[in-house]
CSV table of C-alpha atoms in Angstrom, one decimal:
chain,number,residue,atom,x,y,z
A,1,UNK,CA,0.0,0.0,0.0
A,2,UNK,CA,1.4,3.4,-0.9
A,3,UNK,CA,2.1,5.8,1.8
A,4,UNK,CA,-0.5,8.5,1.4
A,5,UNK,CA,-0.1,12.7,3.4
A,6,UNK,CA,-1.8,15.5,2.3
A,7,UNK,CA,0.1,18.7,1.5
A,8,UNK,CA,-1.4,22.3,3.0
A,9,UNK,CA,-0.6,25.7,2.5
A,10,UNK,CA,-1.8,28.6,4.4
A,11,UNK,CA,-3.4,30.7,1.8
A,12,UNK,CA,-6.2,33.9,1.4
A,13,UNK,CA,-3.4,35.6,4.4
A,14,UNK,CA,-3.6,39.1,2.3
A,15,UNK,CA,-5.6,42.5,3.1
A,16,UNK,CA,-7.3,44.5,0.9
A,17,UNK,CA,-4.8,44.9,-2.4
A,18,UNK,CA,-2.2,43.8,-0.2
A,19,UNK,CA,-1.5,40.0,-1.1
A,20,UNK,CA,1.2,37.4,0.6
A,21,UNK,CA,1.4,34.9,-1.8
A,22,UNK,CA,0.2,33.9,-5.1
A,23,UNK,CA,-2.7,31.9,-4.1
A,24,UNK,CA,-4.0,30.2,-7.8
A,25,UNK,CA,-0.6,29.0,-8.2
A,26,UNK,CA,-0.2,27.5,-4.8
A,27,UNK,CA,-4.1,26.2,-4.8
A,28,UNK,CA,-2.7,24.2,-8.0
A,29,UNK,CA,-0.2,22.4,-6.3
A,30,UNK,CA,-1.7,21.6,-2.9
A,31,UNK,CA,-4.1,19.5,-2.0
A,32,UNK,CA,-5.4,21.4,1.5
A,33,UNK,CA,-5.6,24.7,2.2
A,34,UNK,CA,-6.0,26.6,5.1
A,35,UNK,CA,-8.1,29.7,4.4
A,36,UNK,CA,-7.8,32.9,6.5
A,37,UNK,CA,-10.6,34.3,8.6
A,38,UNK,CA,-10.2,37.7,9.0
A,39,UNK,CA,-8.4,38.0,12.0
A,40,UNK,CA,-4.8,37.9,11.7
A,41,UNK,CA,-5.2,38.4,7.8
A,42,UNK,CA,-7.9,38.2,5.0
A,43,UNK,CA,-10.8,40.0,4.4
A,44,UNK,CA,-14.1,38.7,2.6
A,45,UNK,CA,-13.2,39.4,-0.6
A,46,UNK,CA,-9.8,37.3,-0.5
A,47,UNK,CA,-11.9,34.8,1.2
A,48,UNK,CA,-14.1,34.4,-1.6
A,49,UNK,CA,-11.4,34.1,-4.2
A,50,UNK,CA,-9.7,31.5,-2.2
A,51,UNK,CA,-12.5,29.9,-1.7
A,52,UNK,CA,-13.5,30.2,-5.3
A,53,UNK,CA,-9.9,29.0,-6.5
A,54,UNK,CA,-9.6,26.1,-4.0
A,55,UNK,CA,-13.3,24.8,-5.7
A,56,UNK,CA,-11.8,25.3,-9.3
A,57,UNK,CA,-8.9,23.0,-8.4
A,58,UNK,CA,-10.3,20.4,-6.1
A,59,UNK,CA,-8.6,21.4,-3.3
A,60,UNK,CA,-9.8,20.7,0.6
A,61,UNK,CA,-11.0,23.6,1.6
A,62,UNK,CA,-10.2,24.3,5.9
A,63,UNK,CA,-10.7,27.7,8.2
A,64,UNK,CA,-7.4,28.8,9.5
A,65,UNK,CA,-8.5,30.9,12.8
A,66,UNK,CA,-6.5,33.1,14.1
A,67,UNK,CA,-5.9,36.0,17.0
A,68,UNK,CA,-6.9,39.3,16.4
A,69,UNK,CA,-4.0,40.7,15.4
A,70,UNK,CA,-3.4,42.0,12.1
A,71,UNK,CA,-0.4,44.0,12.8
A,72,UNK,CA,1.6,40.9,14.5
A,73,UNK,CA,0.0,38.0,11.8
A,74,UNK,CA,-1.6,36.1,14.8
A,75,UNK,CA,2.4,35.6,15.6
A,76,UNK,CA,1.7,37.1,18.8
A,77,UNK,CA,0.9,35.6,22.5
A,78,UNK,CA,-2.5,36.8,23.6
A,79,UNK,CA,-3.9,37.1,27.0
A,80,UNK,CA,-7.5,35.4,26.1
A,81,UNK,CA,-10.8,34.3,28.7
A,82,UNK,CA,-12.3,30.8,27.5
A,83,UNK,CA,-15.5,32.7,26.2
A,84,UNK,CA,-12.9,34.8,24.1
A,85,UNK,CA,-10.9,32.0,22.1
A,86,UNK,CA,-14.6,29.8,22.1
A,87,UNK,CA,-16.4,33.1,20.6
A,88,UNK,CA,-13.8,34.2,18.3
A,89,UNK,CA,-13.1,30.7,16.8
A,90,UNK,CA,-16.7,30.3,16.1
A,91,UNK,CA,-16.9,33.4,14.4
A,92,UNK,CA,-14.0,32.7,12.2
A,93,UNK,CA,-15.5,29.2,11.4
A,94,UNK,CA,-19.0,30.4,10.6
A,95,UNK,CA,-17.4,33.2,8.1
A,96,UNK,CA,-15.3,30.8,6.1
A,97,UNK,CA,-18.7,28.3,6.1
A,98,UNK,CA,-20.7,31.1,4.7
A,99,UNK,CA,-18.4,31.7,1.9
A,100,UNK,CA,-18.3,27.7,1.3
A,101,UNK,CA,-21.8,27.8,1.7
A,102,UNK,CA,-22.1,30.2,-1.5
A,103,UNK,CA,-20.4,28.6,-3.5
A,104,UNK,CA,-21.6,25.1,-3.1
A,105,UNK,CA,-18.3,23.5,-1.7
A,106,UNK,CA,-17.4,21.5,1.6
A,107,UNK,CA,-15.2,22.8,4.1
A,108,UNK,CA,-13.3,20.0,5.0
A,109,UNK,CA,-10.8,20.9,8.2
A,110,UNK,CA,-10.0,23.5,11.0
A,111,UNK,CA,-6.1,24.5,11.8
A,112,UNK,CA,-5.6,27.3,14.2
A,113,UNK,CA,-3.5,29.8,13.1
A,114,UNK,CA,0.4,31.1,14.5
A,115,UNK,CA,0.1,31.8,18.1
A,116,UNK,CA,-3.4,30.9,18.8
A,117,UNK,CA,-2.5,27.1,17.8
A,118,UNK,CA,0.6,27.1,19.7
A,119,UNK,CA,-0.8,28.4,22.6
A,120,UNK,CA,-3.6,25.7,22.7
A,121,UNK,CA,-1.0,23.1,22.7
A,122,UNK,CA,0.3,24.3,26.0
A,123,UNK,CA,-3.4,25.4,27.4
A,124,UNK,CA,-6.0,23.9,28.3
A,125,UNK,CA,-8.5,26.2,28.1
A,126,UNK,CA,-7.7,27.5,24.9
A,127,UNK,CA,-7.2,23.8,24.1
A,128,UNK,CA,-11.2,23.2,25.1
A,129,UNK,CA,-11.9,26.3,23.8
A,130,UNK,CA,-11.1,25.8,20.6
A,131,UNK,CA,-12.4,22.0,20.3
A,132,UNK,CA,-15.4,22.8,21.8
A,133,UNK,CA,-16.0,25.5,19.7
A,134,UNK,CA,-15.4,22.9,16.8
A,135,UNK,CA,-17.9,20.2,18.3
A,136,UNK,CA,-21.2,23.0,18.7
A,137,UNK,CA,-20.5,24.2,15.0
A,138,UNK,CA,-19.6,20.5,13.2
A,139,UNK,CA,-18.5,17.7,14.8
A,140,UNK,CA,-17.7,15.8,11.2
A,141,UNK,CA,-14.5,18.4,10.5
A,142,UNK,CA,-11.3,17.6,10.5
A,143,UNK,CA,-9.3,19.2,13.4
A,144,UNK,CA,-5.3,19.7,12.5
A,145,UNK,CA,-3.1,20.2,14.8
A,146,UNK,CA,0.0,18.7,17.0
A,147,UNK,CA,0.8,16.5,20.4
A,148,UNK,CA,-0.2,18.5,23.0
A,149,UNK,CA,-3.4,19.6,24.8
A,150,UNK,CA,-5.6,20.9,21.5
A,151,UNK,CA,-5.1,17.0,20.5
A,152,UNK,CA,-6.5,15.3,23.7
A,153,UNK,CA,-9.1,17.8,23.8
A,154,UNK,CA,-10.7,17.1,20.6
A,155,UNK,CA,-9.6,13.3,21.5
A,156,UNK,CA,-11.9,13.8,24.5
A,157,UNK,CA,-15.0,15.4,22.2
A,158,UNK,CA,-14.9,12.3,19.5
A,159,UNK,CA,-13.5,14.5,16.8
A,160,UNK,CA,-11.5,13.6,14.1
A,161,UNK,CA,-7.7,15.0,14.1
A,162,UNK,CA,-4.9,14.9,11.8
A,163,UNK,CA,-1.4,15.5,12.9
A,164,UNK,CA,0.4,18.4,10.7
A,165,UNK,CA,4.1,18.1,10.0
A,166,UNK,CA,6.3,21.0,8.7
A,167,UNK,CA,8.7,20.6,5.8
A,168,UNK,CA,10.0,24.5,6.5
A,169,UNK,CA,10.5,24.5,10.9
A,170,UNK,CA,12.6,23.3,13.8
A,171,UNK,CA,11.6,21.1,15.9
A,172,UNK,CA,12.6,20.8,19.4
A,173,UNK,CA,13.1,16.7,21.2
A,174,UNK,CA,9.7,16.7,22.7
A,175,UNK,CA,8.2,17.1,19.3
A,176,UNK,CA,7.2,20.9,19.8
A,177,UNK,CA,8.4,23.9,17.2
A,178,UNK,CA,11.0,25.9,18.0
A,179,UNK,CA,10.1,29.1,18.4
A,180,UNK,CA,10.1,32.0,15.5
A,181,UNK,CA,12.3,34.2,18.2
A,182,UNK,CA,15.1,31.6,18.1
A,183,UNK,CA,17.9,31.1,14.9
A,184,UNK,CA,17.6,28.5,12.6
A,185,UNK,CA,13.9,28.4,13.7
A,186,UNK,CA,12.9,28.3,10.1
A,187,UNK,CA,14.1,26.1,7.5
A,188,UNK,CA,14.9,28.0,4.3
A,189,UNK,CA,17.5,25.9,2.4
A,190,UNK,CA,15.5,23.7,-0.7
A,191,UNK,CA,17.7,20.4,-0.2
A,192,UNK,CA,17.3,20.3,3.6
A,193,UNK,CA,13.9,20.3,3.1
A,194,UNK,CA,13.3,18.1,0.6
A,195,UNK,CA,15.4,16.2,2.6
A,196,UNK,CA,13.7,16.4,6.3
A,197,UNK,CA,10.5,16.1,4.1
A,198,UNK,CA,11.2,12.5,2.6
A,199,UNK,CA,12.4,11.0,5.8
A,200,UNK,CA,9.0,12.1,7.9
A,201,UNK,CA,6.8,11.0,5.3
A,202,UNK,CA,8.6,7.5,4.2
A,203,UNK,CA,10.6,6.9,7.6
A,204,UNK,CA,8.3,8.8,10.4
A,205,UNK,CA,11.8,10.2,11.5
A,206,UNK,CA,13.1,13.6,12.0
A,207,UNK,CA,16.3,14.9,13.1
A,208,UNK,CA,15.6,17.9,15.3
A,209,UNK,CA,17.7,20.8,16.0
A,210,UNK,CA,19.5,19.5,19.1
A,211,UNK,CA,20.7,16.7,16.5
A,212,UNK,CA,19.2,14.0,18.0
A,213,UNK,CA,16.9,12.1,15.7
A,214,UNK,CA,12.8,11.6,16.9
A,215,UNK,CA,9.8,9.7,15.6
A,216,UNK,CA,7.3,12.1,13.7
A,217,UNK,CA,4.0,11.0,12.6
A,218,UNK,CA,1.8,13.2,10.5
A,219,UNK,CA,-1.1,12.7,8.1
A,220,UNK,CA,-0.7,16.7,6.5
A,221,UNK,CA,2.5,18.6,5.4
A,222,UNK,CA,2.1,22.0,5.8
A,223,UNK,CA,4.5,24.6,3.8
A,224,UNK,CA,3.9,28.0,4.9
A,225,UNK,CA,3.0,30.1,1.7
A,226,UNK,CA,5.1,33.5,3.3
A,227,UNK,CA,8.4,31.3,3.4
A,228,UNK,CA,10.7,32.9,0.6
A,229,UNK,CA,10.2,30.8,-2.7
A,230,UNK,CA,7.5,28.8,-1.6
A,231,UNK,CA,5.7,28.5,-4.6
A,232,UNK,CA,8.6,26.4,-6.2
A,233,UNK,CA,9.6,24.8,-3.0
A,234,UNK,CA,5.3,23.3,-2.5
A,235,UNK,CA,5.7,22.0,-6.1
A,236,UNK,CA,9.7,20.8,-5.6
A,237,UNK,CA,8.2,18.7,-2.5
A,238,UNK,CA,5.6,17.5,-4.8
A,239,UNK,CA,7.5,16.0,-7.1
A,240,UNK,CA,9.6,14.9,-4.8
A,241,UNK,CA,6.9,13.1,-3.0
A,242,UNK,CA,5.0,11.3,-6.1
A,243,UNK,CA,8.5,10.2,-7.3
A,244,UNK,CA,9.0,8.2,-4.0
A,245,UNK,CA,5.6,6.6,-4.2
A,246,UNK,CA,3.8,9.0,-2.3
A,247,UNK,CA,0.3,9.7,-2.6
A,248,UNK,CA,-1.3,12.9,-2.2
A,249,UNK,CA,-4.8,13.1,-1.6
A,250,UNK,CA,-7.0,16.0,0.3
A,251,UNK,CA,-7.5,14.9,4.0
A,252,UNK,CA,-11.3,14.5,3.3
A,253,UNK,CA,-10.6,12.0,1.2
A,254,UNK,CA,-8.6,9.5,2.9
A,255,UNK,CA,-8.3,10.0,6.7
A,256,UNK,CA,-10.6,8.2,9.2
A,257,UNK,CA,-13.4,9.7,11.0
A,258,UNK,CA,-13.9,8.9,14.4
C-alpha cells in the first residue's frame, strides 16, 4: 500500500490589495488549504477568491482561525478568557462556512493559526476552547493540529484530528516547534527540506535541532506560503513526494473519521 499525506498551505493571508502569496498557483499544487478568517489576515473578498480557486482545483478547503492581530500576523501571545478563544473561533469558522456555503463546496478541516495554535497546545482552556468550539459548529470536521493539549481535547470530544508536520521549521526533542524568536527556527535551504520532508513521510523520522533524531508522525504537510520561494519549494516537494511513491490526496478523502 502506498504511503498517502496531504500537503497544505496557508493561503487567502492578504488584506485588501495587499496579497502574501500567489494563491492560484499554490491552490494548484496543494491538495489542502487553510483559508484565512479575517483575524490575523484576509478580508471577505480574499476569502471568496480563495474559496472560489480552491473549488476550481479540487482542493480541501479548511478555516485557518487566528488571534486578532493584524499587525503581528496572529504571531503574537495573547492574554484570552475561555469565552474569548470559544467566541472568536466560532466566528472565524462560521465566516469561512458562509463563503463555502455560497459557492456550493465543503469545508473540510479547522487548523488554528500562528500563536493561537501554539498556545492551545500548551493550554487547556484554549485547548477546550477551541475544540469545543469545533464540536457546537460540526463535529464531522477535520481538526489539525500537534501533540499537545488541542489534541487530547478534541480526542476527548470524539472529533476527528490529523497531525500536521512542517517541511519549512525546527523542531525541538519533545516534538514541539522551535520558536520564531530563536535562529535557525525556520528552515529556508531547498535540499534540507526536501530532505527532512522525505524522511518524515517515508521513515516517520526527524532529526531535530539538538541533533538527535525523533519519531514524527503526521497525516498533513504543511508549507507555509510566506516562506521565501514557496511557490517552487510546494511544487519541488511534490514531485519529490510522487517520485517516492507518495500519494497525495485531500485529507477529506482518505483519513478516518472517528
Amino acid at each position: 500500500m502506498k504511503p498517502i499525506i496531504d500537503i497544505c498551505a496557508d493561503l487567502g493571508e492578504g488584506f485588501g490589495k495587499y496579497s502574501i502569496t500567489d494563491d492560484d498557483r499554490i491552490l494548484e499544487i496543494v491538495s489542502s488549504a487553510n483559508i484565512a478568517c479575517g483575524f490575523h489576515a484576509g478580508d471577505p473578498r480574499t476569502i471568496q477568491k480563495a474559496v472560489q480557486s480552491a473549488k476550481k482545483f479540487g482542493t480541501g478547503i479548511g478555516a485557518h482561525p487566528g488571534f486578532p492581530d493584524l499587525v503581528g500576523f496572529g504571531r503574537r501571545n495573547m492574554d484570552l478568557t475561555y469565552e474569548e478563544v470559544y467566541t472568536d473561533v466560532l466566528y472565524q469558522v462560521g465566516a469561512i462556512s458562509a463563503f463555502t456555503k455560497a459557492n456550493d463546496v465543503n469545508l473540510q478541516h479547522i487548523l488554528p493559526h500562528g500563536q493561537l495554535g501554539n498556545m492551545a497546545n500548551d493550554s487547556p482552556i484554549y485547548a477546550a476552547a477551541i475544540a469545543e468550539a469545533i464540536k457546537d459548529f460540526d463535529s464531522s470536521l477535520i481538526v489539525m493540529t500537534q501533540p499537545g493539549c488541542l489534541l487530547e481535547a478534541c480526542k476527548e470530544r470524539g472529533l476527528t484530528t490529523a497531525i500536521t508536520i512542517f517541511a519549512d521549521r525546527a523542531y525541538h526533542v519533545d516534538g514541539s516547534l522551535v520558536s520564531r524568536k530563536e535562529p535557525n527556527s525556520v528552515i529556508t535551504d531547498p535540499e534540507t527540506i526536501l530532505t527532512r520532508t522525505l524522511k518524515m513521510v517515508l521513515e516517520k523520522k526527524v532529526t531535530a535541532i539538538t541533533g538527535e533524531e525523533m519519531d514524527i508522525h503526521g497525516h498533513t504537510l504543511l508549507v507555509h506560503g510566506d516562506t521565501e520561494g514557496s511557490l517552487q519549494l510546494i511544487h519541488q516537494i511534490k514531485s519529490t513526494l510522487l517520485e517516492n511513491g507518495v500519494e497525495i490526496l485531500p485529507l477529506g478523502e482518505w483519513i478516518e473519521k472517528e
